[in-house]
Tab-separated table of C-alpha atoms and ligand atoms in Angstrom:
chain	number	residue	atom	x	y	z
B	1	MET	CA	15.593	-10.982	-12.486
B	2	ASP	CA	17.588	-7.961	-13.696
B	3	PHE	CA	16.317	-5.453	-16.275
B	4	LEU	CA	18.248	-3.109	-18.552
B	5	ILE	CA	16.379	0.195	-18.928
B	6	SER	CA	17.270	2.663	-21.683
B	7	PRO	CA	16.095	6.259	-22.068
B	8	LEU	CA	12.444	6.660	-23.158
B	9	ARG	CA	12.389	6.592	-26.955
B	10	LYS	CA	9.377	8.922	-27.229
B	11	PRO	CA	7.259	11.261	-25.079
B	12	LEU	CA	4.465	9.586	-23.104
B	13	THR	CA	1.114	10.133	-24.795
B	14	GLY	CA	-2.385	8.634	-24.804
B	15	GLU	CA	-4.504	7.054	-22.069
B	16	ILE	CA	-3.277	4.708	-19.313
B	17	VAL	CA	-5.318	2.535	-16.959
B	18	PHE	CA	-4.049	0.813	-13.819
B	19	LEU	CA	-5.040	-2.344	-11.982
B	20	GLY	CA	-6.918	-1.808	-8.702
B	21	ASP	CA	-5.342	-0.033	-5.748
B	22	LYS	CA	-3.373	-2.353	-3.440
B	23	SER	CA	-4.438	-0.839	-0.092
B	24	VAL	CA	-8.127	-0.890	-1.020
B	25	SER	CA	-7.874	-4.416	-2.499
B	26	VAL	CA	-6.227	-5.989	0.565
B	27	ARG	CA	-8.881	-4.458	2.852
B	28	LEU	CA	-11.773	-5.688	0.680
B	29	VAL	CA	-10.326	-9.206	0.453
B	30	LEU	CA	-9.842	-9.338	4.241
B	31	LEU	CA	-13.369	-8.046	4.829
B	32	SER	CA	-14.612	-11.418	3.510
B	33	LEU	CA	-13.415	-13.012	6.757
B	34	ILE	CA	-16.068	-11.218	8.814
B	35	LEU	CA	-18.715	-10.389	6.224
B	36	LYS	CA	-21.226	-13.169	5.643
B	37	GLY	CA	-22.295	-13.475	2.002
B	38	LYS	CA	-20.724	-12.562	-1.272
B	39	ILE	CA	-18.273	-9.799	-2.218
B	40	THR	CA	-17.702	-9.265	-5.949
B	41	LEU	CA	-14.571	-7.309	-6.855
B	42	GLY	CA	-13.905	-5.652	-10.219
B	43	ASN	CA	-10.363	-4.623	-11.267
B	44	LEU	CA	-8.706	-6.680	-8.502
B	45	PRO	CA	-4.943	-6.637	-9.253
B	46	PHE	CA	-2.969	-9.882	-9.600
B	47	SER	CA	-0.077	-8.458	-7.580
B	48	GLU	CA	1.786	-10.670	-5.085
B	49	ASP	CA	0.421	-8.867	-1.992
B	50	VAL	CA	-3.151	-9.336	-3.196
B	51	LYS	CA	-2.473	-12.988	-4.088
B	52	SER	CA	-1.143	-13.563	-0.540
B	53	SER	CA	-4.323	-11.985	0.851
B	54	LEU	CA	-6.559	-14.167	-1.338
B	55	LYS	CA	-4.655	-17.281	-0.258
B	56	ALA	CA	-5.011	-16.280	3.416
B	57	VAL	CA	-8.799	-15.874	3.267
B	58	ASN	CA	-9.106	-19.054	1.199
B	59	ASP	CA	-7.086	-20.983	3.814
B	60	MET	CA	-9.539	-19.644	6.392
B	61	GLY	CA	-12.444	-21.140	4.398
B	62	VAL	CA	-13.622	-18.282	2.140
B	63	LYS	CA	-14.464	-19.593	-1.351
B	64	LEU	CA	-12.880	-17.855	-4.356
B	65	LEU	CA	-14.629	-17.827	-7.723
B	66	LYS	CA	-14.076	-16.063	-11.034
B	67	GLU	CA	-17.178	-14.544	-12.631
B	68	ASN	CA	-16.520	-12.861	-15.994
B	69	ASP	CA	-13.849	-10.248	-15.252
B	70	CYS	CA	-14.594	-10.194	-11.518
B	71	PHE	CA	-13.375	-12.065	-8.472
B	72	VAL	CA	-16.021	-13.344	-6.064
B	73	LEU	CA	-15.326	-14.062	-2.381
B	74	GLU	CA	-17.969	-16.193	-0.724
B	75	ASN	CA	-18.286	-16.616	3.001
B	76	THR	CA	-21.571	-18.469	3.193
B	77	GLU	CA	-20.814	-21.400	5.453
B	78	PRO	CA	-19.124	-21.133	8.854
B	79	LEU	CA	-15.364	-20.658	8.374
B	80	ARG	CA	-13.186	-23.750	8.669
B	81	GLU	CA	-13.349	-25.676	11.971
B	82	ARG	CA	-9.973	-25.209	13.549
B	83	GLY	CA	-10.067	-27.118	16.846
B	84	GLU	CA	-6.838	-27.013	18.839
B	85	LEU	CA	-4.455	-26.857	15.893
B	86	PRO	CA	-3.108	-23.465	14.817
B	87	LEU	CA	-3.878	-22.367	11.285
B	88	THR	CA	-0.800	-21.020	9.483
B	89	ILE	CA	-1.264	-17.836	7.482
B	90	TYR	CA	1.648	-16.983	5.176
B	91	CYS	CA	1.714	-13.223	4.509
B	92	GLY	CA	4.513	-13.178	1.888
B	93	ASN	CA	5.863	-9.625	1.602
B	94	SER	CA	2.687	-7.882	2.786
B	95	ALA	CA	2.833	-5.959	6.063
B	96	THR	CA	-0.703	-4.706	5.388
B	97	LEU	CA	-1.956	-8.304	5.346
B	98	ALA	CA	-0.023	-9.285	8.500
B	99	ARG	CA	-0.975	-6.226	10.567
B	100	LEU	CA	-4.614	-6.101	9.465
B	101	PHE	CA	-5.039	-9.858	9.942
B	102	LEU	CA	-3.747	-9.430	13.510
B	103	GLY	CA	-6.552	-6.946	14.224
B	104	LEU	CA	-9.211	-8.930	12.386
B	105	SER	CA	-8.336	-12.127	14.247
B	106	ALA	CA	-9.739	-10.485	17.399
B	107	ASN	CA	-13.179	-11.254	15.907
B	108	LEU	CA	-12.318	-14.824	14.859
B	109	PRO	CA	-11.882	-17.207	17.799
B	110	GLY	CA	-9.017	-19.612	17.130
B	111	ILE	CA	-5.265	-20.082	17.043
B	112	TYR	CA	-3.233	-18.672	14.154
B	113	GLU	CA	0.433	-18.586	13.226
B	114	LEU	CA	1.502	-15.733	10.972
B	115	SER	CA	4.699	-15.879	8.939
B	116	GLY	CA	6.204	-13.976	6.024
B	117	ASP	CA	9.191	-13.689	3.674
B	118	ASP	CA	12.636	-12.519	4.876
B	119	SER	CA	11.849	-8.825	4.404
B	120	LEU	CA	8.510	-9.032	6.258
B	121	SER	CA	10.067	-11.159	9.026
B	122	ASN	CA	12.307	-8.200	9.876
B	123	ARG	CA	9.580	-5.553	9.986
B	124	PRO	CA	8.182	-4.281	13.304
B	125	MET	CA	4.995	-5.950	14.522
B	126	MET	CA	5.097	-4.551	18.074
B	127	ARG	CA	3.206	-1.445	16.939
B	128	VAL	CA	0.077	-3.596	16.538
B	129	VAL	CA	0.904	-6.390	18.985
B	130	GLU	CA	1.254	-4.021	21.970
B	131	PRO	CA	-2.223	-2.453	21.703
B	132	LEU	CA	-3.843	-5.762	20.736
B	133	ARG	CA	-2.318	-7.471	23.776
B	134	LYS	CA	-3.637	-4.635	25.925
B	135	ALA	CA	-7.077	-5.273	24.388
B	136	GLY	CA	-6.846	-8.940	25.456
B	137	LEU	CA	-5.470	-10.825	22.470
B	138	ASN	CA	-2.869	-13.437	23.396
B	139	ILE	CA	0.117	-13.015	21.029
B	140	SER	CA	3.551	-14.626	21.299
B	141	PHE	CA	6.597	-14.275	19.080
B	142	LEU	CA	7.984	-17.587	17.819
B	143	LYS	CA	11.535	-16.568	16.847
B	144	LYS	CA	12.555	-12.953	17.292
B	145	GLU	CA	10.833	-10.573	19.735
B	146	GLY	CA	8.694	-8.069	17.838
B	147	CYS	CA	8.782	-9.879	14.470
B	148	LEU	CA	7.052	-12.614	12.483
B	149	PRO	CA	6.554	-15.521	12.868
B	150	LEU	CA	4.063	-15.092	15.697
B	151	ARG	CA	1.153	-16.944	17.258
B	152	ILE	CA	-2.259	-15.482	18.065
B	153	GLU	CA	-4.835	-16.999	20.409
B	154	SER	CA	-8.139	-15.231	19.986
B	155	LYS	CA	-11.258	-15.685	22.111
B	156	GLY	CA	-13.304	-13.532	19.750
B	157	GLN	CA	-13.683	-10.552	22.049
B	158	THR	CA	-11.605	-7.576	23.175
B	159	GLU	CA	-11.610	-4.914	25.895
B	160	PHE	CA	-11.831	-1.188	25.139
B	161	ILE	CA	-8.418	0.527	24.897
B	162	GLU	CA	-7.029	4.016	24.355
B	163	TRP	CA	-3.934	4.100	22.164
B	164	GLU	CA	-1.557	6.581	20.602
B	165	ASN	CA	-0.527	5.553	17.078
B	166	LYS	CA	2.896	7.228	17.354
B	167	ALA	CA	4.093	6.131	13.887
B	168	SER	CA	0.971	7.697	12.244
B	169	SER	CA	0.579	4.324	10.553
B	170	ALA	CA	-2.581	3.547	8.565
B	171	GLN	CA	-1.918	-0.144	9.134
B	172	VAL	CA	-1.970	0.263	12.936
B	173	ASP	CA	-5.114	2.371	12.745
B	174	SER	CA	-6.889	-0.129	10.459
B	175	SER	CA	-5.808	-3.110	12.538
B	176	LEU	CA	-7.256	-1.499	15.663
B	177	LEU	CA	-10.445	-0.484	13.847
B	178	PHE	CA	-11.021	-4.115	12.853
B	179	ALA	CA	-10.177	-5.395	16.356
B	180	SER	CA	-12.448	-2.804	17.940
B	181	LEU	CA	-15.512	-4.470	16.346
B	182	SER	CA	-15.271	-7.157	19.047
B	183	SER	CA	-15.192	-4.653	21.930
B	184	GLU	CA	-18.197	-3.071	23.700
B	185	LYS	CA	-17.007	0.444	22.806
B	186	PRO	CA	-14.908	1.657	19.842
B	187	PHE	CA	-11.196	1.923	20.712
B	188	LYS	CA	-9.928	5.457	21.098
B	189	VAL	CA	-6.914	5.818	18.793
B	190	SER	CA	-5.064	9.105	18.297
B	191	SER	CA	-2.087	9.917	16.105
B	192	PRO	CA	0.179	12.935	15.498
B	193	HIS	CA	-0.326	13.107	11.709
B	194	THR	CA	-2.862	12.090	9.064
B	195	PHE	CA	-2.608	8.992	6.825
B	196	ARG	CA	-4.725	6.994	4.355
B	197	ASP	CA	-8.296	6.442	5.557
B	198	HIS	CA	-9.563	3.464	3.492
B	199	THR	CA	-10.787	1.402	6.460
B	200	GLU	CA	-12.700	4.373	7.916
B	201	ARG	CA	-14.366	4.863	4.513
B	202	LEU	CA	-15.162	1.190	4.184
B	203	PHE	CA	-16.805	1.167	7.628
B	204	ALA	CA	-18.738	4.368	6.856
B	205	PHE	CA	-19.961	2.719	3.625
B	206	LEU	CA	-20.915	-0.565	5.338
B	207	PHE	CA	-22.706	0.909	8.327
B	208	ALA	CA	-24.102	4.172	6.890
B	209	ARG	CA	-27.667	3.089	6.174
B	210	GLU	CA	-28.082	0.923	9.238
B	211	ASN	CA	-27.672	3.469	12.014
B	212	LEU	CA	-26.178	0.763	14.252
B	213	ARG	CA	-24.784	1.056	17.754
B	214	HIS	CA	-21.107	0.019	17.925
B	215	SER	CA	-21.965	-3.219	19.740
B	216	GLU	CA	-24.313	-4.274	16.906
B	217	LYS	CA	-21.859	-3.796	14.025
B	218	LEU	CA	-20.023	-7.117	14.177
B	219	SER	CA	-23.191	-9.184	14.296
B	220	PHE	CA	-24.620	-7.097	11.424
B	221	LEU	CA	-21.567	-8.134	9.363
B	222	THR	CA	-21.427	-11.771	10.448
B	223	LYS	CA	-25.134	-12.651	10.654
B	224	THR	CA	-26.872	-10.830	7.778
B	225	ASN	CA	-26.445	-12.280	4.308
B	226	HIS	CA	-24.721	-9.538	2.287
B	227	GLU	CA	-24.185	-9.169	-1.420
B	228	LEU	CA	-21.732	-6.394	-2.273
B	229	TYR	CA	-20.031	-5.233	-5.445
B	230	PHE	CA	-16.954	-2.991	-5.544
B	231	TYR	CA	-15.104	-1.708	-8.594
B	232	ILE	CA	-11.572	-0.979	-7.332
B	233	PRO	CA	-10.190	2.244	-8.839
B	234	GLY	CA	-6.679	2.119	-10.346
B	235	ASP	CA	-3.686	2.173	-8.020
B	236	ILE	CA	-2.610	5.793	-7.603
B	237	SER	CA	0.739	4.764	-6.067
B	238	SER	CA	1.560	2.765	-9.230
B	239	ALA	CA	0.301	5.604	-11.443
B	240	ALA	CA	2.706	7.928	-9.579
B	241	TYR	CA	5.712	6.560	-11.537
B	242	PHE	CA	4.056	7.388	-14.863
B	243	ILE	CA	3.004	10.812	-13.571
B	244	LEU	CA	6.643	11.700	-12.919
B	245	LEU	CA	7.787	10.199	-16.238
B	246	ALA	CA	5.232	12.308	-18.120
B	247	LEU	CA	6.187	15.449	-16.186
B	248	LEU	CA	9.875	15.059	-16.953
B	249	LYS	CA	9.894	13.707	-20.508
B	250	PRO	CA	9.542	16.767	-22.781
B	251	GLY	CA	6.528	16.661	-25.099
B	252	SER	CA	4.525	14.213	-22.923
B	253	ASP	CA	0.781	14.518	-22.408
B	254	ILE	CA	-1.090	11.604	-20.789
B	255	LEU	CA	-4.514	10.886	-19.345
B	256	ILE	CA	-4.616	8.358	-16.500
B	257	LYS	CA	-8.155	6.975	-16.392
B	258	ASP	CA	-10.294	5.887	-13.433
B	259	VAL	CA	-7.629	5.982	-10.785
B	260	LEU	CA	-8.094	6.266	-7.000
B	261	LEU	CA	-8.188	9.953	-6.003
B	262	ASN	CA	-8.821	9.656	-2.257
B	263	ASP	CA	-7.421	12.925	-0.791
B	264	SER	CA	-5.385	10.973	1.763
B	265	ARG	CA	-3.443	9.402	-1.148
B	266	THR	CA	-2.960	12.387	-3.454
B	267	ALA	CA	-0.684	14.523	-1.246
B	268	PHE	CA	2.243	13.683	-3.556
B	269	ILE	CA	0.292	15.144	-6.495
B	270	ARG	CA	-0.296	18.392	-4.576
B	271	LYS	CA	3.432	18.467	-3.811
B	272	LEU	CA	4.384	18.002	-7.484
B	273	GLN	CA	1.857	20.702	-8.476
B	274	GLU	CA	3.465	23.108	-5.967
B	275	ALA	CA	6.847	22.272	-7.524
B	276	GLY	CA	5.491	23.385	-10.921
B	277	GLY	CA	4.058	20.115	-12.306
B	278	ALA	CA	1.130	20.515	-14.720
B	279	ILE	CA	-1.267	17.918	-13.278
B	280	THR	CA	-5.047	18.280	-13.307
B	281	LEU	CA	-7.596	16.014	-11.631
B	282	HIS	CA	-11.091	15.322	-12.892
B	283	ILE	CA	-13.216	13.660	-10.203
B	284	LYS	CA	-15.782	11.237	-11.671
B	285	GLY	CA	-17.363	9.662	-8.622
B	286	GLU	CA	-17.241	9.027	-4.896
B	287	SER	CA	-19.369	6.187	-3.597
B	288	PHE	CA	-17.014	4.581	-1.139
B	289	GLU	CA	-13.740	5.884	-2.628
B	290	LYS	CA	-13.138	8.977	-4.747
B	291	TYR	CA	-11.864	8.232	-8.276
B	292	GLY	CA	-11.366	9.973	-11.606
B	293	ASP	CA	-8.875	10.922	-14.317
B	294	VAL	CA	-5.493	12.641	-14.063
B	295	ARG	CA	-4.011	14.656	-16.935
B	296	VAL	CA	-0.270	15.230	-16.884
B	297	THR	CA	1.737	17.402	-19.273
B	298	ALA	CA	5.498	17.843	-19.326
B	299	SER	CA	6.789	20.586	-17.004
B	300	SER	CA	10.024	21.562	-15.316
B	301	LEU	CA	10.161	21.193	-11.530
B	302	LYS	CA	11.489	23.480	-8.789
B	303	ALA	CA	13.148	22.134	-5.630
B	304	PHE	CA	10.702	21.386	-2.780
B	305	THR	CA	10.542	20.151	0.811
B	306	VAL	CA	8.416	17.590	2.623
B	307	GLU	CA	7.711	18.546	6.252
B	308	PRO	CA	7.316	16.028	9.104
B	309	GLU	CA	3.533	16.510	9.266
B	310	GLU	CA	3.255	15.689	5.519
B	311	ALA	CA	5.462	12.591	5.397
B	312	ALA	CA	2.856	9.964	6.427
B	313	SER	CA	0.400	11.146	3.766
B	314	MET	CA	2.892	10.490	0.941
B	315	ILE	CA	4.996	7.760	2.561
B	316	ASP	CA	4.971	5.334	-0.403
B	317	GLU	CA	5.807	8.065	-2.920
B	318	LEU	CA	8.803	9.517	-1.054
B	319	PRO	CA	11.406	7.457	-2.986
B	320	LEU	CA	9.826	8.658	-6.234
B	321	LEU	CA	9.757	12.243	-4.948
B	322	ALA	CA	13.502	11.835	-4.313
B	323	ALA	CA	13.880	11.126	-8.050
B	324	ALA	CA	11.853	14.284	-8.793
B	325	MET	CA	14.147	16.225	-6.433
B	326	ALA	CA	17.227	14.956	-8.278
B	327	PHE	CA	15.847	16.503	-11.513
B	328	ALA	CA	14.776	19.778	-9.848
B	329	ASN	CA	16.911	22.900	-9.659
B	330	GLY	CA	17.990	23.697	-6.080
B	331	THR	CA	18.077	21.948	-2.718
B	332	SER	CA	15.187	19.711	-1.661
B	333	GLU	CA	14.643	18.003	1.672
B	334	VAL	CA	12.429	15.382	3.354
B	335	SER	CA	12.053	15.382	7.164
B	336	GLY	CA	10.070	13.339	9.685
B	337	ALA	CA	10.021	10.242	7.456
B	338	TRP	CA	11.451	7.828	10.080
B	339	GLU	CA	9.052	5.182	8.830
B	340	LEU	CA	11.023	4.831	5.583
B	341	ARG	CA	13.665	2.973	7.620
B	342	VAL	CA	11.251	0.094	8.354
B	343	LYS	CA	9.602	-0.466	4.984
B	344	GLU	CA	10.330	-3.361	2.574
B	345	SER	CA	13.944	-2.109	2.812
B	346	ASP	CA	15.606	0.731	4.725
B	347	ARG	CA	14.398	3.116	2.034
B	348	ILE	CA	16.567	6.026	3.207
B	349	ALA	CA	19.904	4.169	3.210
B	350	CYS	CA	19.156	2.103	0.086
B	351	LEU	CA	17.848	5.031	-1.946
B	352	ILE	CA	20.674	7.438	-1.091
B	353	SER	CA	23.368	4.790	-1.723
B	354	GLN	CA	22.001	4.209	-5.259
B	355	LEU	CA	21.483	7.920	-6.050
B	356	LYS	CA	25.138	8.460	-5.163
B	357	LYS	CA	26.108	5.860	-7.792
B	358	LEU	CA	24.418	8.155	-10.332
B	359	GLY	CA	26.485	11.094	-9.152
B	360	VAL	CA	23.534	12.822	-7.451
B	361	SER	CA	24.743	15.089	-4.703
B	362	CYS	CA	22.624	14.009	-1.725
B	363	GLU	CA	22.831	13.080	1.954
B	364	GLU	CA	21.056	10.795	4.390
B	365	LYS	CA	19.387	12.168	7.540
B	366	PRO	CA	18.056	9.909	10.310
B	367	ASP	CA	14.490	10.891	9.324
B	368	GLY	CA	14.834	11.623	5.610
B	369	PHE	CA	17.299	13.057	3.106
B	370	LYS	CA	18.611	16.155	1.356
B	371	ILE	CA	19.041	16.255	-2.421
B	372	PHE	CA	20.933	19.013	-4.161
B	373	GLY	CA	19.814	18.276	-7.747
B	374	GLY	CA	21.746	17.261	-10.868
B	375	PHE	CA	23.487	14.082	-12.078
B	376	SER	CA	27.022	13.309	-13.195
B	377	GLN	CA	26.247	9.902	-14.562
B	378	ALA	CA	28.904	7.548	-15.889
B	379	SER	CA	28.009	4.590	-18.104
B	380	ASN	CA	27.555	0.893	-17.163
B	381	ILE	CA	25.907	1.603	-13.834
B	382	VAL	CA	24.033	-1.155	-12.008
B	383	LEU	CA	21.474	-0.159	-9.369
B	384	ASP	CA	20.257	-2.547	-6.678
B	385	SER	CA	16.530	-2.548	-5.910
B	386	PHE	CA	17.236	-4.508	-2.679
B	387	GLY	CA	14.137	-6.522	-3.616
B	388	ASP	CA	11.998	-3.476	-2.756
B	389	HIS	CA	9.263	-2.865	-5.349
B	390	ARG	CA	9.036	0.906	-4.800
B	391	LEU	CA	12.814	1.293	-5.235
B	392	ALA	CA	12.800	-0.882	-8.390
B	393	MET	CA	10.111	1.351	-9.945
B	394	THR	CA	11.801	4.588	-8.819
B	395	PHE	CA	15.120	3.479	-10.355
B	396	SER	CA	13.328	2.475	-13.568
B	397	VAL	CA	11.910	6.002	-13.800
B	398	LEU	CA	15.387	7.479	-13.325
B	399	ALA	CA	16.849	5.130	-15.940
B	400	SER	CA	14.096	6.070	-18.403
B	401	LEU	CA	14.963	9.758	-18.069
B	402	LEU	CA	18.778	9.667	-17.979
B	403	PRO	CA	20.969	9.583	-21.117
B	404	ASN	CA	22.702	6.195	-20.494
B	405	PRO	CA	21.037	2.798	-19.961
B	406	LEU	CA	20.976	1.426	-16.407
B	407	MET	CA	20.782	-2.136	-15.149
B	408	ILE	CA	18.385	-2.686	-12.227
B	409	MET	CA	18.936	-5.763	-10.096
B	410	ASN	CA	16.056	-7.887	-8.784
B	411	ALA	CA	13.622	-5.671	-10.614
B	412	ASP	CA	10.937	-8.373	-10.841
B	413	CYS	CA	9.948	-7.429	-7.273
B	414	VAL	CA	7.634	-4.873	-8.994
B	415	ASN	CA	5.173	-7.828	-8.974
B	416	ILE	CA	4.529	-7.083	-5.298
B	417	SER	CA	2.365	-4.087	-6.207
B	418	CYS	CA	2.388	-3.476	-9.985
B	419	PRO	CA	2.834	-6.706	-12.008
B	420	ASP	CA	2.392	-4.977	-15.384
B	421	PHE	CA	4.866	-2.165	-14.625
B	422	PHE	CA	7.517	-3.154	-17.202
B	423	GLU	CA	4.919	-3.989	-19.875
B	424	LYS	CA	3.496	-0.505	-19.428
B	425	LEU	CA	6.922	1.118	-19.422
B	426	LYS	CA	7.832	-0.707	-22.641
B	427	PHE	CA	4.552	0.233	-24.288
B	428	TYR	CA	4.599	3.932	-23.380
B	429	GLY	CA	8.391	4.351	-23.464
B	430	GLY	CA	8.887	2.862	-26.936
B	431	LYS	CA	10.443	-0.501	-25.985
B	432	ASN	CA	13.091	0.861	-23.637
B	433	VAL	CA	13.141	-2.263	-21.380
B	434	GLU	CA	15.170	-5.438	-21.936
F	1	S3P	C1	-0.541	0.940	3.893
F	1	S3P	C2	-0.070	1.869	4.749
F	1	S3P	C3	1.315	2.385	4.702
F	1	S3P	C4	1.966	2.091	3.368
F	1	S3P	C5	1.738	0.689	2.911
F	1	S3P	C6	0.249	0.385	2.789
F	1	S3P	C7	-1.946	0.478	4.052
F	1	S3P	O1	2.086	1.778	5.732
F	1	S3P	O2	3.352	2.343	3.444
F	1	S3P	O3	2.339	0.492	1.637
F	1	S3P	O4	-2.491	-0.155	3.128
F	1	S3P	O5	-2.524	0.750	5.105
F	1	S3P	P1	2.081	2.366	7.245
F	1	S3P	O6	0.711	2.257	7.726
F	1	S3P	O7	3.033	1.478	7.997
F	1	S3P	O8	2.559	3.775	7.123
């Protein structure tokens, strides 16, 4: 579906809340596969990636129930008997689901076939398959080498491995952390740069009070009857679009309530603060994840750069930061962001091609881009989201801030991570979406 976005009709003001963070939600849903008992989740988003994760655990035999405003995942009886037949797990658009399921399956003896939509079927799986094969998991590709669909044969145990996570990918790290539960010793995984640490935090939370040896952790999860409750803080990567809108729309002043403020996810906020953005954080709690409120008031931004060692820590916000760069005075640059080429789209090529349509002076680099700032926008421009949710939301932010309306193609892909994005934009922007 295409959307026509006009300039914001008023400054952004008031309070905004967001549905639960996608990365945290997918991990908590998948945890139900190895955690015996009941997990109750508050503020679980109804985004497509989370729905695919719920369907996957349900197909594996986890019961799903609604209790008041919460979602309950119950793994009380042994998971479904699978015999010789492979169980098919459809991952939709979610690489987090596919890669984390691969690691988790090391603890779940059986045969599985993983598949996904066209975009996911072209994304690299070798980064997790290679180490998992080395650890003893039998994985074969069913169509194209290195991509979904693939078949896993798990015996429920793995050998210790040492691995370098060259892409500094949180998904690789988390996949190996899950797989490592079925090995005698924890895997030794190193990486050049830092990235989101939700799985590490989840493990620290689960095992903190028990003082368990590594070899006892899996049976602690699978044999004890647990009852856990998690309130999932708002998605900071979805909030990011409204942070930039409020910074750049004169007169804006908003308070984003109860959003995830894990330091490994807020690097883009520190970057926007350095560029002159008036953003203040108020931390309200930190049980397993840090959360709190974010106040944003309109500011003008200076040009800025993202260095290779910073790219992984703000990888999902780089397209949005490109929009910020286009509004900033001076030359901005992103380097070391090779990973953008293998996201839901080739985010470097797709982003730069659409910015050029808006008359932004910018250039592609193999590992990022350069943006010189300023627009020379004509009217009747149509931007293609390439079915990539982060590009659709970035282009909607641009359209909301530029003088002429813009049409965004296939913009309903925002449902992948932020299903209420356009409702929110309409509400805070004064009905600027058709
Ligand atoms: C994610 C990690 C990142 C990010 C993705 C979600 C996660 O991917 O881009 O949207 O939940 O672990 P990489 O680990 O491939 O960098």
